[in-house]
Amino acid sequence: MSKPDDHQARLRAQYVLQVRKGLPAYNEPRIATGLPDNAQLLCGYEFTGSDALADAQAYLFDLLRPACPHKWPTRFEAALEAAYRSPSIGTFRVLARSAELALARDEGPDRRDPLLRETATVVDAVGLRATIYAAALGCARSKATCAVHAMQIWTNDTEYGTPSPETWGAILSMLAWMQGARWDAPRPGDPVEPGLLRHNDLIECRYEARKAIRLAGVVLDAIDAGPVEEGEIGVPYVSKPTSGLSLDELRHLERVSEDRGEIRDTGPEPDPDPVPKPPGLVVVEPPAGGPPKKRSHDADPWTEAKAVIGVRTPLVQPPEDLPALRDALAAEFPQAEAIVDRALRPLAGQETTRLPRLLLVGPPGCGKTRLARRLGEGLGLAPSLHPAAGTSDGMFGGTPRGWSSAKFCAPFKDLVSAGIANPMIIVDEVEKAGSSRHNGALHDVLLGMLEVESSSRYRDPFLEHAVDLSRINWCFTANSLQGIPQPLLDRLVVVHVPEPGPEHLDALAPQLLDAARAELGLDEAWVPALDPVELDALRTAWSGGSLRRLRRLVDGVLAAREQSAPRQ
């Protein structure tokens, strides 16, 4: 193989340098000034308030106001009003279809309903906007359409070498929509998730982008090298697929023949059965001069955290049998099957477990906290629960070592205790945290920990050094959104957890009976399964709602058994 072109290598290095200089624009959430336009949404910009429904209300209101300069076709205007009054996948798809029909009538040979050119342009834009809204609400067909539009944007980028932040956002948006289009549209009654283009969803697609570039690079490099010539020995067999190797590794493995028939080896033979290094993250980089000396009367945080200082702390990987975990959780929480899919779906293409930052909102007793804990346990993330109710200070963020109550920030402490770099932190009832800032506030502390840039170098006040919290998996629960600051909501994916209904009784009652057995220290021989008569009694007394109430009814059934048991 010929040597790489030095000029091309230097040119590529310049392109990479240009991207690095403007890296925050590629990493941070993209917020438009005012209402974002269609091109911005296709390039990964946030909706207004990170809420597709709020964005739609503002967008459609401007089109329906009396001062709007455009005269709409009758059917199109009716579709506009319907989408404004009752925003949903159905009304948005009808609006997109009405825009197509209005343009078709305008462009036909007889032009039955001619439009002004300016109005036709706006109608076309409204049709695309309606498709984007339907995609954000979960319509698989609309997601596929949006993926095509996003692809058109980044393939039309005429700048060679250095992709703009908009181009990079369009690539990630395309991948996010393509991934979402693989799944069916939500059923009636499923929770609405108006945030497909949120920053966290785009971050989840970076792995797919990296994988696509790596695979394409391998194939294109082979095409550039040409077919194997006569007498060329080629590349030796490697136990792992070559698609998983970098270009440098492929070149390192290549063995070619010389004119005199000898074999030139470009490097040492690879291990025939290499043991891949488990993924990890250096959470704390050791100071250049070594850890500071312990101060008198102070605790020594460097000794407490020595297990993660300067070493690669493991990152938990998704389980091999992800469908089995999905089925188990869906069986345990039948009322939240769609939420289980929303949480686990992005893990299918990830190298390490990185969940969306979910905010589970639902009435008391619907199973939010248990769902979060069981999700973390099933993924091996060592979940820890932090009640926020009544919290009136910022001690969650740690306290300086000069105080008698000095301690690490809660996420770093849990990380050290769990021995993994991506444990799950569950903040329970986050809406009930105090709002006073006299001694700091929990909500303010969380903002810095959830921000992409600041979380990777969060300065722990006890350690007095930067720690990397960027891979922490967060999950929040709340009974309502009231009391949660908007900046915090903007960083989370809000998911509404429905109450279980009577149709879920047959699945839930045995689980609650198992919990009762565990508390009593008895097995099935002493506490048999519920019989049909007992189940009918539960159906009569419980018509859905709180699981706590259902548990009390199950305990009542057990008490009734004790009373009816024959006395010896």
JSON list of C-alpha atoms in Angstrom, two decimals, residues 14 58 66 103 114 223-224 274 337 472 500 505 532 556:
[
{"chain": "A", "resi": 14, "resn": "GLN", "atom": "CA", "xyz": [-6.61, 21.43, 9.98]},
{"chain": "A", "resi": 58, "resn": "ALA", "atom": "CA", "xyz": [-46.81, 29.64, 19.30]},
{"chain": "A", "resi": 66, "resn": "PRO", "atom": "CA", "xyz": [-56.29, 38.26, 12.10]},
{"chain": "A", "resi": 103, "resn": "LEU", "atom": "CA", "xyz": [-50.01, 22.94, -3.22]},
{"chain": "A", "resi": 114, "resn": "PRO", "atom": "CA", "xyz": [-54.19, 29.48, -7.20]},
{"chain": "A", "resi": 223, "resn": "ILE", "atom": "CA", "xyz": [-12.01, 0.66, -2.48]},
{"chain": "A", "resi": 224, "resn": "ASP", "atom": "CA", "xyz": [-9.26, 3.30, -2.76]},
{"chain": "A", "resi": 274, "resn": "PRO", "atom": "CA", "xyz": [-7.14, -10.58, 22.09]},
{"chain": "A", "resi": 337, "resn": "GLU", "atom": "CA", "xyz": [-44.65, -0.71, 29.24]},
{"chain": "A", "resi": 472, "resn": "ILE", "atom": "CA", "xyz": [-23.88, 9.38, 35.89]},
{"chain": "A", "resi": 500, "resn": "PRO", "atom": "CA", "xyz": [-52.47, 1.00, 36.96]},
{"chain": "A", "resi": 505, "resn": "LEU", "atom": "CA", "xyz": [-54.69, -6.64, 38.55]},
{"chain": "A", "resi": 532, "resn": "PRO", "atom": "CA", "xyz": [-60.06, -17.10, 41.98]},
{"chain": "A", "resi": 556, "resn": "GLY", "atom": "CA", "xyz": [-56.30, -7.86, 54.08]}
]
